[in-house]
């Protein structure tokens, strides 16, 4: 019987057969020796030695993966066999080599190849010495046949060892595959959750950016028109008409955003180039709010993908909205600068500066930061030289084949 580890050897009948064969072989030798022991003065000692060998066979099952104890076990069994050979009559000595068949299989089963072969050599030497002691001389042919038996049983033990190692390796691979499968399922679930969260964030950004600026400007115009109705109804009507234009533009952008969100192939795009869109944004913002915006940008902008242009436009849109809502400023500056590596959009004002109400925690700024991060860029919020706040979006300039700057 071998030590059974869960899932390793319980179905390996070869191990059970090997141990059963060891006990049967031991029993056959003892039964064959009993007639020759009759009348021998040391028969009790010999039987005790046979019993100790049996005890060793029983202890052997606990020595798997304990090579040092396995060496002591083999040494103990060799000493027992040598003692039996020394004390027994010559008829019994001829059967003692059969005990080494058992030990050969066991040595090659539980020990690595080289130590196992070394023990086969030890068994051969002990067998030869026992034969010389009992018979005075040993025929080379008989030694060769015995060594052949040791090699045969040793090869059988080594084969069982390799089969067991292959089984363990297969079971380990199966366990790793099952674990990897479970991890893959968990990662798939997480990826689905992240995809849903990312889609929600994208929806929130587009809805906020499409409506926030226009609604803010419309509210300012509505408040102004309300104040001017008694004293200047014509100016009030003009402001209401401008507000109507803002709301129509907001509705158009909302429809475009919803269309893009419904279809993965569609995308939110600017009407015209980035320069045209920003110029129009500054103009309508000034007309609606009366706040002066100084626009500075190069005559030619680098070729940019639509996602980069939209992100920069949304940054300008959100920044001007924040200036109107929070800064209490009289003047704003919008600067676009570009080189071979980066394009930068900066919006600053001369208002009251940064406060608790305006910070990185505002949703619009969070959305801008997410846009910049997705494109490999950054968004910075700080104090302006003019005394107000400054928002800077910096994006790397990718290599594109063609785009409308």
mmCIF file of C-alpha atoms in Angstrom:
data_model
loop_
_atom_site.group_PDB
_atom_site.id
_atom_site.type_symbol
_atom_site.label_atom_id
_atom_site.label_comp_id
_atom_site.label_asym_id
_atom_site.label_seq_id
_atom_site.Cartn_x
_atom_site.Cartn_y
_atom_site.Cartn_z
ATOM 1 C CA UNK A 1 0.000 0.000 0.000
ATOM 2 C CA UNK A 2 1.283 3.421 -0.928
ATOM 3 C CA UNK A 3 0.549 6.719 0.716
ATOM 4 C CA UNK A 4 -2.441 8.154 -1.054
ATOM 5 C CA UNK A 5 -2.562 11.847 -1.753
ATOM 6 C CA UNK A 6 -5.989 13.225 -2.755
ATOM 7 C CA UNK A 7 -6.541 12.951 -6.484
ATOM 8 C CA UNK A 8 -3.101 11.476 -7.150
ATOM 9 C CA UNK A 9 -2.852 7.693 -6.652
ATOM 10 C CA UNK A 10 -6.237 6.468 -5.539
ATOM 11 C CA UNK A 11 -7.046 5.281 -9.043
ATOM 12 C CA UNK A 12 -3.545 3.960 -9.758
ATOM 13 C CA UNK A 13 -3.980 0.215 -9.356
ATOM 14 C CA UNK A 14 -0.364 -0.412 -10.385
ATOM 15 C CA UNK A 15 0.833 0.884 -7.017
ATOM 16 C CA UNK A 16 -1.553 -1.416 -5.211
ATOM 17 C CA UNK A 17 -0.442 -4.362 -7.337
ATOM 18 C CA UNK A 18 3.223 -3.585 -6.683
ATOM 19 C CA UNK A 19 2.732 -3.618 -2.938
ATOM 20 C CA UNK A 20 0.542 -6.705 -3.090
ATOM 21 C CA UNK A 21 3.254 -8.428 -5.130
ATOM 22 C CA UNK A 22 5.835 -7.457 -2.492
ATOM 23 C CA UNK A 23 3.807 -9.082 0.302
ATOM 24 C CA UNK A 24 3.069 -12.170 -1.794
ATOM 25 C CA UNK A 25 6.746 -12.531 -2.699
ATOM 26 C CA UNK A 26 7.755 -12.211 0.944
ATOM 27 C CA UNK A 27 5.142 -14.771 1.947
ATOM 28 C CA UNK A 28 6.293 -17.204 -0.747
ATOM 29 C CA UNK A 29 9.906 -16.996 0.417
ATOM 30 C CA UNK A 30 8.925 -17.563 4.053
ATOM 31 C CA UNK A 31 6.711 -20.533 3.188
ATOM 32 C CA UNK A 32 9.479 -22.022 1.027
ATOM 33 C CA UNK A 33 12.015 -21.531 3.827
ATOM 34 C CA UNK A 34 9.967 -23.111 6.628
ATOM 35 C CA UNK A 35 10.834 -26.753 5.788
ATOM 36 C CA UNK A 36 14.534 -25.925 5.600
ATOM 37 C CA UNK A 37 14.377 -24.142 8.973
ATOM 38 C CA UNK A 38 13.076 -27.198 10.785
ATOM 39 C CA UNK A 39 15.650 -28.317 13.278
ATOM 40 C CA UNK A 40 17.844 -25.260 12.767
ATOM 41 C CA UNK A 41 19.046 -23.841 16.107
ATOM 42 C CA UNK A 42 18.758 -20.233 14.889
ATOM 43 C CA UNK A 43 15.416 -20.613 13.150
ATOM 44 C CA UNK A 44 13.755 -18.211 15.634
ATOM 45 C CA UNK A 45 16.285 -15.500 14.792
ATOM 46 C CA UNK A 46 15.784 -16.059 11.071
ATOM 47 C CA UNK A 47 12.003 -15.871 11.437
ATOM 48 C CA UNK A 48 12.378 -12.664 13.451
ATOM 49 C CA UNK A 49 14.493 -11.233 10.639
ATOM 50 C CA UNK A 50 11.812 -12.193 8.125
ATOM 51 C CA UNK A 51 9.292 -10.458 10.381
ATOM 52 C CA UNK A 52 11.416 -7.329 10.523
ATOM 53 C CA UNK A 53 11.603 -7.334 6.736
ATOM 54 C CA UNK A 54 7.789 -7.493 6.657
ATOM 55 C CA UNK A 55 7.614 -4.570 9.090
ATOM 56 C CA UNK A 56 9.902 -2.648 6.772
ATOM 57 C CA UNK A 57 7.552 -3.329 3.870
ATOM 58 C CA UNK A 58 4.711 -1.861 5.930
ATOM 59 C CA UNK A 59 6.724 1.233 6.911
ATOM 60 C CA UNK A 60 7.785 1.790 3.312
ATOM 61 C CA UNK A 61 4.373 3.151 2.327
ATOM 62 C CA UNK A 62 5.009 6.291 4.429
ATOM 63 C CA UNK A 63 8.310 7.192 2.753
ATOM 64 C CA UNK A 64 7.074 8.795 -0.456
ATOM 65 C CA UNK A 65 8.748 12.179 -1.036
ATOM 66 C CA UNK A 66 11.101 11.475 1.896
ATOM 67 C CA UNK A 67 14.316 10.454 0.131
ATOM 68 C CA UNK A 68 16.535 10.530 3.228
ATOM 69 C CA UNK A 69 14.265 8.155 5.147
ATOM 70 C CA UNK A 70 14.009 6.035 2.005
ATOM 71 C CA UNK A 71 17.784 5.552 2.053
ATOM 72 C CA UNK A 72 17.637 4.470 5.700
ATOM 73 C CA UNK A 73 14.787 2.086 4.865
ATOM 74 C CA UNK A 74 16.754 0.439 2.049
ATOM 75 C CA UNK A 75 19.836 0.195 4.240
ATOM 76 C CA UNK A 76 17.736 -1.459 6.959
ATOM 77 C CA UNK A 77 16.217 -3.957 4.509
ATOM 78 C CA UNK A 78 19.612 -4.778 2.979
ATOM 79 C CA UNK A 79 21.003 -5.453 6.447
ATOM 80 C CA UNK A 80 18.023 -7.736 7.217
ATOM 81 C CA UNK A 81 18.460 -9.638 3.940
ATOM 82 C CA UNK A 82 22.181 -9.956 4.516
ATOM 83 C CA UNK A 83 21.537 -11.278 8.030
ATOM 84 C CA UNK A 84 19.083 -13.857 6.708
ATOM 85 C CA UNK A 85 21.619 -14.950 4.075
ATOM 86 C CA UNK A 86 24.339 -15.299 6.692
ATOM 87 C CA UNK A 87 22.274 -17.327 9.165
ATOM 88 C CA UNK A 88 20.171 -19.441 6.813
ATOM 89 C CA UNK A 89 21.004 -22.759 5.182
ATOM 90 C CA UNK A 90 22.243 -22.677 1.611
ATOM 91 C CA UNK A 91 18.854 -23.755 0.236
ATOM 92 C CA UNK A 92 17.276 -20.588 1.684
ATOM 93 C CA UNK A 93 20.109 -18.318 0.545
ATOM 94 C CA UNK A 94 19.243 -19.096 -3.063
ATOM 95 C CA UNK A 95 15.851 -17.439 -2.538
ATOM 96 C CA UNK A 96 17.090 -14.343 -0.698
ATOM 97 C CA UNK A 97 17.957 -12.489 -3.923
ATOM 98 C CA UNK A 98 14.220 -12.456 -4.635
ATOM 99 C CA UNK A 99 13.824 -9.970 -1.765
ATOM 100 C CA UNK A 100 16.059 -7.578 -3.674
ATOM 101 C CA UNK A 101 13.617 -7.696 -6.600
ATOM 102 C CA UNK A 102 11.137 -6.003 -4.265
ATOM 103 C CA UNK A 103 13.701 -3.470 -3.079
ATOM 104 C CA UNK A 104 14.786 -2.715 -6.666
ATOM 105 C CA UNK A 105 11.278 -1.688 -7.648
ATOM 106 C CA UNK A 106 10.852 0.341 -4.468
ATOM 107 C CA UNK A 107 14.194 2.133 -4.834
ATOM 108 C CA UNK A 108 13.479 3.224 -8.402
ATOM 109 C CA UNK A 109 9.914 4.188 -7.491
ATOM 110 C CA UNK A 110 10.612 6.588 -4.630
ATOM 111 C CA UNK A 111 14.146 7.805 -5.463
ATOM 112 C CA UNK A 112 15.538 9.790 -8.384
ATOM 113 C CA UNK A 113 17.179 7.872 -11.206
ATOM 114 C CA UNK A 114 20.839 8.091 -10.158
ATOM 115 C CA UNK A 115 20.350 7.189 -6.461
ATOM 116 C CA UNK A 116 18.019 4.381 -7.536
ATOM 117 C CA UNK A 117 20.625 2.917 -9.890
ATOM 118 C CA UNK A 118 23.238 3.231 -7.137
ATOM 119 C CA UNK A 119 21.056 1.051 -4.916
ATOM 120 C CA UNK A 120 20.742 -1.539 -7.698
ATOM 121 C CA UNK A 121 24.527 -1.718 -7.714
ATOM 122 C CA UNK A 122 24.484 -2.150 -3.927
ATOM 123 C CA UNK A 123 21.952 -4.979 -4.241
ATOM 124 C CA UNK A 124 24.154 -6.678 -6.825
ATOM 125 C CA UNK A 125 27.247 -6.452 -4.606
ATOM 126 C CA UNK A 126 25.374 -7.741 -1.557
ATOM 127 C CA UNK A 127 23.956 -10.627 -3.591
ATOM 128 C CA UNK A 128 27.429 -11.547 -4.811
ATOM 129 C CA UNK A 129 28.885 -11.351 -1.299
ATOM 130 C CA UNK A 130 26.054 -13.495 0.073
ATOM 131 C CA UNK A 131 26.646 -16.087 -2.629
ATOM 132 C CA UNK A 132 30.376 -16.151 -1.976
ATOM 133 C CA UNK A 133 29.765 -16.533 1.778
ATOM 134 C CA UNK A 134 27.238 -19.335 1.292
ATOM 135 C CA UNK A 135 28.693 -21.240 -1.648
ATOM 136 C CA UNK A 136 32.318 -20.141 -1.775
ATOM 137 C CA UNK A 137 32.000 -19.027 -5.396
ATOM 138 C CA UNK A 138 29.321 -17.558 -7.653
ATOM 139 C CA UNK A 139 28.852 -18.315 -11.317
ATOM 140 C CA UNK A 140 28.994 -15.130 -13.454
ATOM 141 C CA UNK A 141 25.949 -16.272 -15.403
ATOM 142 C CA UNK A 142 23.857 -16.493 -12.246
ATOM 143 C CA UNK A 143 24.928 -12.991 -11.202
ATOM 144 C CA UNK A 144 24.024 -11.669 -14.660
ATOM 145 C CA UNK A 145 20.558 -13.209 -14.437
ATOM 146 C CA UNK A 146 20.023 -11.732 -10.979
ATOM 147 C CA UNK A 147 21.200 -8.301 -12.124
ATOM 148 C CA UNK A 148 18.823 -8.575 -15.069
ATOM 149 C CA UNK A 149 15.996 -9.197 -12.621
ATOM 150 C CA UNK A 150 16.987 -6.170 -10.559
ATOM 151 C CA UNK A 151 17.038 -4.009 -13.688
ATOM 152 C CA UNK A 152 13.667 -5.348 -14.802
ATOM 153 C CA UNK A 153 11.918 -4.607 -11.512
ATOM 154 C CA UNK A 154 13.798 -1.328 -11.167
ATOM 155 C CA UNK A 155 12.612 -0.275 -14.620
ATOM 156 C CA UNK A 156 9.067 -1.161 -13.619
ATOM 157 C CA UNK A 157 9.373 1.031 -10.516
ATOM 158 C CA UNK A 158 10.882 3.891 -12.538
ATOM 159 C CA UNK A 159 8.031 3.614 -15.028
ATOM 160 C CA UNK A 160 5.491 3.883 -12.228
ATOM 161 C CA UNK A 161 7.328 6.904 -10.886
ATOM 162 C CA UNK A 162 7.289 8.637 -14.264
ATOM 163 C CA UNK A 163 3.619 7.787 -14.768
ATOM 164 C CA UNK A 164 2.806 9.193 -11.334
ATOM 165 C CA UNK A 165 4.783 12.375 -12.033
ATOM 166 C CA UNK A 166 3.033 12.751 -15.392
ATOM 167 C CA UNK A 167 -0.322 12.289 -13.660
ATOM 168 C CA UNK A 168 0.562 14.897 -11.046
ATOM 169 C CA UNK A 169 1.698 17.287 -13.770
ATOM 170 C CA UNK A 170 -1.531 16.747 -15.705
ATOM 171 C CA UNK A 171 -3.619 17.325 -12.597
ATOM 172 C CA UNK A 172 -1.629 20.459 -11.806
ATOM 173 C CA UNK A 173 -2.161 21.740 -15.341
ATOM 174 C CA UNK A 174 -5.860 20.944 -15.055
ATOM 175 C CA UNK A 175 -6.078 22.842 -11.769
ATOM 176 C CA UNK A 176 -4.212 25.790 -13.304
ATOM 177 C CA UNK A 177 -6.504 25.730 -16.325
ATOM 178 C CA UNK A 178 -9.557 25.690 -14.078
ATOM 179 C CA UNK A 179 -8.154 28.580 -12.065
ATOM 180 C CA UNK A 180 -7.303 30.475 -15.249
ATOM 181 C CA UNK A 181 -10.818 29.801 -16.538
ATOM 182 C CA UNK A 182 -12.332 31.158 -13.331
ATOM 183 C CA UNK A 183 -10.064 34.201 -13.492
ATOM 184 C CA UNK A 184 -10.997 34.725 -17.130
ATOM 185 C CA UNK A 185 -14.669 34.589 -16.220
ATOM 186 C CA UNK A 186 -14.053 37.098 -13.433
ATOM 187 C CA UNK A 187 -12.065 39.355 -15.780
ATOM 188 C CA UNK A 188 -14.808 39.086 -18.395
ATOM 189 C CA UNK A 189 -17.387 40.118 -15.832
ATOM 190 C CA UNK A 190 -15.189 43.013 -14.705
ATOM 191 C CA UNK A 191 -14.592 44.040 -18.314
ATOM 192 C CA UNK A 192 -18.328 44.071 -18.935
ATOM 193 C CA UNK A 193 -18.896 46.162 -15.829
ATOM 194 C CA UNK A 194 -16.098 48.544 -16.836
ATOM 195 C CA UNK A 195 -17.527 48.785 -20.341
ATOM 196 C CA UNK A 196 -20.929 49.682 -18.923
ATOM 197 C CA UNK A 197 -19.357 52.242 -16.574
ATOM 198 C CA UNK A 198 -17.275 53.696 -19.403
ATOM 199 C CA UNK A 199 -20.345 53.959 -21.613
ATOM 200 C CA UNK A 200 -22.226 55.722 -18.824
ATOM 201 C CA UNK A 201 -19.340 58.144 -18.372
ATOM 202 C CA UNK A 202 -19.190 58.768 -22.104
ATOM 203 C CA UNK A 203 -22.934 59.399 -22.192
ATOM 204 C CA UNK A 204 -22.685 61.771 -19.228
ATOM 205 C CA UNK A 205 -19.765 63.684 -20.777
ATOM 206 C CA UNK A 206 -21.459 64.135 -24.120
ATOM 207 C CA UNK A 207 -24.788 65.147 -22.603
ATOM 208 C CA UNK A 208 -23.115 67.612 -20.252
ATOM 209 C CA UNK A 209 -20.859 69.087 -22.908
ATOM 210 C CA UNK A 210 -23.602 69.282 -25.529
ATOM 211 C CA UNK A 211 -26.089 71.088 -23.295
ATOM 212 C CA UNK A 212 -24.190 72.757 -20.471
ATOM 213 C CA UNK A 213 -22.617 75.612 -22.400
ATOM 214 C CA UNK A 214 -25.687 76.540 -24.436
ATOM 215 C CA UNK A 215 -28.060 76.332 -21.487
ATOM 216 C CA UNK A 216 -25.750 78.493 -19.363
ATOM 217 C CA UNK A 217 -25.598 81.149 -22.076
ATOM 218 C CA UNK A 218 -29.358 80.905 -22.574
ATOM 219 C CA UNK A 219 -29.979 81.448 -18.857
ATOM 220 C CA UNK A 220 -27.782 84.568 -18.913
ATOM 221 C CA UNK A 221 -29.666 85.921 -21.912
ATOM 222 C CA UNK A 222 -33.024 85.148 -20.329
ATOM 223 C CA UNK A 223 -32.068 86.986 -17.147
ATOM 224 C CA UNK A 224 -30.867 89.974 -19.158
ATOM 225 C CA UNK A 225 -33.985 90.005 -21.313
ATOM 226 C CA UNK A 226 -36.192 89.866 -18.240
ATOM 227 C CA UNK A 227 -34.529 92.979 -16.832
ATOM 228 C CA UNK A 228 -34.788 94.877 -20.147
ATOM 229 C CA UNK A 229 -38.439 94.151 -20.933
ATOM 230 C CA UNK A 230 -39.793 97.338 -19.217
ATOM 231 C CA UNK A 231 -37.140 99.740 -20.469
ATOM 232 C CA UNK A 232 -35.917 98.312 -23.783
ATOM 233 C CA UNK A 233 -38.302 95.757 -25.245
ATOM 234 C CA UNK A 234 -36.492 95.697 -28.602
ATOM 235 C CA UNK A 235 -33.198 94.756 -26.939
ATOM 236 C CA UNK A 236 -35.047 92.234 -24.844
ATOM 237 C CA UNK A 237 -36.579 90.658 -27.954
ATOM 238 C CA UNK A 238 -33.140 90.523 -29.562
ATOM 239 C CA UNK A 239 -31.730 88.709 -26.547
ATOM 240 C CA UNK A 240 -34.641 86.276 -26.563
ATOM 241 C CA UNK A 241 -33.964 85.603 -30.244
ATOM 242 C CA UNK A 242 -30.304 84.982 -29.431
ATOM 243 C CA UNK A 243 -31.392 82.660 -26.650
ATOM 244 C CA UNK A 244 -33.587 80.852 -29.172
ATOM 245 C CA UNK A 245 -30.529 80.363 -31.365
ATOM 246 C CA UNK A 246 -28.560 78.970 -28.443
ATOM 247 C CA UNK A 247 -31.325 76.517 -27.597
ATOM 248 C CA UNK A 248 -31.644 75.430 -31.234
ATOM 249 C CA UNK A 249 -27.906 74.829 -31.378
ATOM 250 C CA UNK A 250 -28.073 72.916 -28.097
ATOM 251 C CA UNK A 251 -30.900 70.793 -29.491
ATOM 252 C CA UNK A 252 -28.916 70.102 -32.668
ATOM 253 C CA UNK A 253 -25.861 69.034 -30.671
ATOM 254 C CA UNK A 254 -28.052 66.903 -28.433
ATOM 255 C CA UNK A 255 -29.506 65.121 -31.460
ATOM 256 C CA UNK A 256 -26.032 64.580 -32.864
ATOM 257 C CA UNK A 257 -24.855 63.203 -29.525
ATOM 258 C CA UNK A 258 -27.818 60.832 -29.196
ATOM 259 C CA UNK A 259 -27.255 59.636 -32.762
ATOM 260 C CA UNK A 260 -23.600 58.929 -32.004
ATOM 261 C CA UNK A 261 -24.454 57.102 -28.795
ATOM 262 C CA UNK A 262 -27.003 54.906 -30.570
ATOM 263 C CA UNK A 263 -24.604 53.806 -33.286
ATOM 264 C CA UNK A 264 -21.013 52.688 -32.562
ATOM 265 C CA UNK A 265 -20.061 53.702 -36.103
ATOM 266 C CA UNK A 266 -21.254 57.271 -35.618
ATOM 267 C CA UNK A 267 -19.335 59.950 -33.734
ATOM 268 C CA UNK A 268 -19.863 63.443 -32.445
ATOM 269 C CA UNK A 269 -18.172 65.828 -34.873
ATOM 270 C CA UNK A 270 -17.548 69.541 -35.177
ATOM 271 C CA UNK A 271 -19.249 71.657 -37.778
ATOM 272 C CA UNK A 272 -16.170 72.770 -39.683
ATOM 273 C CA UNK A 273 -12.561 72.976 -38.585
ATOM 274 C CA UNK A 274 -11.374 73.437 -35.016
ATOM 275 C CA UNK A 275 -10.360 77.027 -35.742
ATOM 276 C CA UNK A 276 -13.772 77.809 -37.224
ATOM 277 C CA UNK A 277 -15.636 76.135 -34.370
ATOM 278 C CA UNK A 278 -13.632 77.906 -31.653
ATOM 279 C CA UNK A 279 -13.944 81.282 -33.402
ATOM 280 C CA UNK A 280 -17.708 80.846 -33.655
ATOM 281 C CA UNK A 281 -17.850 79.741 -30.014
ATOM 282 C CA UNK A 282 -16.006 82.855 -28.830
ATOM 283 C CA UNK A 283 -18.166 85.130 -30.971
ATOM 284 C CA UNK A 284 -21.506 83.713 -29.806
ATOM 285 C CA UNK A 285 -20.305 83.637 -26.211
ATOM 286 C CA UNK A 286 -19.392 87.332 -26.353
ATOM 287 C CA UNK A 287 -22.673 88.264 -28.027
ATOM 288 C CA UNK A 288 -24.707 86.341 -25.484
ATOM 289 C CA UNK A 289 -22.890 87.319 -22.296
ATOM 290 C CA UNK A 290 -21.130 90.566 -23.143
ATOM 291 C CA UNK A 291 -17.904 89.113 -21.727
ATOM 292 C CA UNK A 292 -14.850 89.982 -23.825
ATOM 293 C CA UNK A 293 -12.790 86.983 -24.932
ATOM 294 C CA UNK A 294 -9.368 87.493 -26.473
ATOM 295 C CA UNK A 295 -8.696 84.634 -28.925
ATOM 296 C CA UNK A 296 -5.132 83.778 -29.939
ATOM 297 C CA UNK A 297 -4.214 80.859 -32.171
ATOM 298 C CA UNK A 298 -1.858 80.168 -35.076
ATOM 299 C CA UNK A 299 -2.991 80.630 -38.645
ATOM 300 C CA UNK A 300 -2.522 76.930 -39.318
ATOM 301 C CA UNK A 301 -3.178 74.193 -36.804
ATOM 302 C CA UNK A 302 -1.675 70.711 -37.116
ATOM 303 C CA UNK A 303 -3.737 67.935 -38.627
ATOM 304 C CA UNK A 304 -5.723 66.358 -35.806
ATOM 305 C CA UNK A 305 -8.113 63.411 -35.565
ATOM 306 C CA UNK A 306 -11.737 64.209 -34.850
ATOM 307 C CA UNK A 307 -11.441 63.004 -31.240
ATOM 308 C CA UNK A 308 -8.629 65.497 -30.542
ATOM 309 C CA UNK A 309 -10.482 68.393 -32.144
ATOM 310 C CA UNK A 310 -13.680 67.579 -30.270
ATOM 311 C CA UNK A 311 -11.823 67.327 -26.947
ATOM 312 C CA UNK A 312 -10.179 70.731 -27.460
ATOM 313 C CA UNK A 313 -13.479 72.290 -28.479
ATOM 314 C CA UNK A 314 -15.232 70.833 -25.421
ATOM 315 C CA UNK A 315 -12.429 72.177 -23.237
ATOM 316 C CA UNK A 316 -12.939 75.680 -24.654
ATOM 317 C CA UNK A 317 -16.699 75.357 -24.289
ATOM 318 C CA UNK A 318 -16.598 74.134 -20.671
ATOM 319 C CA UNK A 319 -13.939 76.673 -19.675
ATOM 320 C CA UNK A 320 -15.934 79.629 -20.990
ATOM 321 C CA UNK A 321 -19.037 78.257 -19.281
ATOM 322 C CA UNK A 322 -17.165 78.163 -15.969
ATOM 323 C CA UNK A 323 -15.906 81.700 -16.518
ATOM 324 C CA UNK A 324 -19.470 82.904 -17.017
ATOM 325 C CA UNK A 325 -20.934 80.958 -14.094
ATOM 326 C CA UNK A 326 -18.243 81.282 -11.439
ATOM 327 C CA UNK A 327 -15.456 83.732 -12.236
ATOM 328 C CA UNK A 328 -17.264 87.099 -12.112
ATOM 329 C CA UNK A 329 -14.694 88.195 -14.681
ATOM 330 C CA UNK A 330 -14.569 91.102 -17.121
ATOM 331 C CA UNK A 331 -12.112 89.572 -19.562
ATOM 332 C CA UNK A 332 -11.150 86.067 -20.676
ATOM 333 C CA UNK A 333 -8.284 84.804 -22.820
ATOM 334 C CA UNK A 334 -8.395 81.711 -25.012
ATOM 335 C CA UNK A 335 -5.044 80.643 -26.432
ATOM 336 C CA UNK A 336 -4.299 77.709 -28.728
ATOM 337 C CA UNK A 337 -0.631 76.866 -29.276
ATOM 338 C CA UNK A 338 0.926 73.963 -31.134
ATOM 339 C CA UNK A 339 4.303 72.490 -31.995
ATOM 340 C CA UNK A 340 5.446 69.228 -33.544
ATOM 341 C CA UNK A 341 4.662 67.219 -30.408
ATOM 342 C CA UNK A 342 1.755 68.832 -28.550
ATOM 343 C CA UNK A 343 -1.211 71.109 -28.982
ATOM 344 C CA UNK A 344 -2.336 73.182 -26.009
ATOM 345 C CA UNK A 345 -5.567 75.028 -25.297
ATOM 346 C CA UNK A 346 -5.543 77.504 -22.425
ATOM 347 C CA UNK A 347 -8.454 79.546 -21.056
ATOM 348 C CA UNK A 348 -7.848 82.144 -18.328
ATOM 349 C CA UNK A 349 -9.755 85.080 -16.842
ATOM 350 C CA UNK A 350 -9.336 88.082 -14.543
ATOM 351 C CA UNK A 351 -12.077 87.045 -12.160
ATOM 352 C CA UNK A 352 -12.102 86.007 -8.536
ATOM 353 C CA UNK A 353 -9.834 83.019 -9.053
ATOM 354 C CA UNK A 354 -10.154 79.513 -7.747
ATOM 355 C CA UNK A 355 -12.551 78.816 -4.935
ATOM 356 C CA UNK A 356 -14.285 75.910 -3.297
ATOM 357 C CA UNK A 357 -17.101 76.116 -5.817
ATOM 358 C CA UNK A 358 -14.852 75.526 -8.804
ATOM 359 C CA UNK A 359 -12.370 72.713 -8.635
ATOM 360 C CA UNK A 360 -11.356 69.336 -9.966
ATOM 361 C CA UNK A 361 -14.462 67.810 -8.437
ATOM 362 C CA UNK A 362 -16.858 69.549 -10.832
ATOM 363 C CA UNK A 363 -18.360 67.123 -13.314
ATOM 364 C CA UNK A 364 -17.438 69.186 -16.370
ATOM 365 C CA UNK A 365 -13.782 69.269 -15.351
ATOM 366 C CA UNK A 366 -13.874 65.550 -14.555
ATOM 367 C CA UNK A 367 -15.191 64.905 -18.054
ATOM 368 C CA UNK A 368 -12.461 67.055 -19.606
ATOM 369 C CA UNK A 369 -9.810 65.247 -17.599
ATOM 370 C CA UNK A 370 -11.172 61.888 -18.777
ATOM 371 C CA UNK A 371 -11.139 63.064 -22.394
ATOM 372 C CA UNK A 372 -7.533 64.228 -22.090
ATOM 373 C CA UNK A 373 -6.439 60.981 -20.423
ATOM 374 C CA UNK A 374 -8.059 58.849 -23.117
ATOM 375 C CA UNK A 375 -6.054 60.723 -25.756
ATOM 376 C CA UNK A 376 -2.768 60.514 -23.846
ATOM 377 C CA UNK A 377 -2.866 64.123 -22.693
ATOM 378 C CA UNK A 378 -3.498 66.045 -19.497
ATOM 379 C CA UNK A 379 -5.708 68.729 -17.987
ATOM 380 C CA UNK A 380 -4.375 71.263 -15.485
ATOM 381 C CA UNK A 381 -6.272 73.774 -13.366
ATOM 382 C CA UNK A 382 -4.427 76.634 -11.719
ATOM 383 C CA UNK A 383 -4.220 80.357 -11.091
ATOM 384 C CA UNK A 384 -3.898 82.800 -13.981
ATOM 385 C CA UNK A 385 -1.423 85.663 -14.144
ATOM 386 C CA UNK A 386 -4.392 88.003 -14.553
ATOM 387 C CA UNK A 387 -5.695 87.013 -11.130
ATOM 388 C CA UNK A 388 -8.380 84.547 -12.117
ATOM 389 C CA UNK A 389 -8.277 80.858 -12.972
ATOM 390 C CA UNK A 390 -6.615 79.031 -15.852
ATOM 391 C CA UNK A 391 -7.510 75.705 -17.449
ATOM 392 C CA UNK A 392 -4.938 74.093 -19.739
ATOM 393 C CA UNK A 393 -5.548 71.010 -21.881
ATOM 394 C CA UNK A 394 -2.464 69.525 -23.511
ATOM 395 C CA UNK A 395 -2.761 66.736 -26.075
ATOM 396 C CA UNK A 396 -0.055 64.951 -28.053
ATOM 397 C CA UNK A 397 -0.168 65.550 -31.791
ATOM 398 C CA UNK A 398 -0.619 62.147 -33.449
ATOM 399 C CA UNK A 399 0.462 61.322 -36.967
ATOM 400 C CA UNK A 400 -2.603 61.350 -39.204
ATOM 401 C CA UNK A 401 -2.878 60.893 -42.936
ATOM 402 C CA UNK A 402 -5.452 63.587 -43.467
ATOM 403 C CA UNK A 403 -7.710 65.750 -41.338
ATOM 404 C CA UNK A 404 -9.384 69.107 -41.419
ATOM 405 C CA UNK A 405 -7.565 71.343 -38.958
#
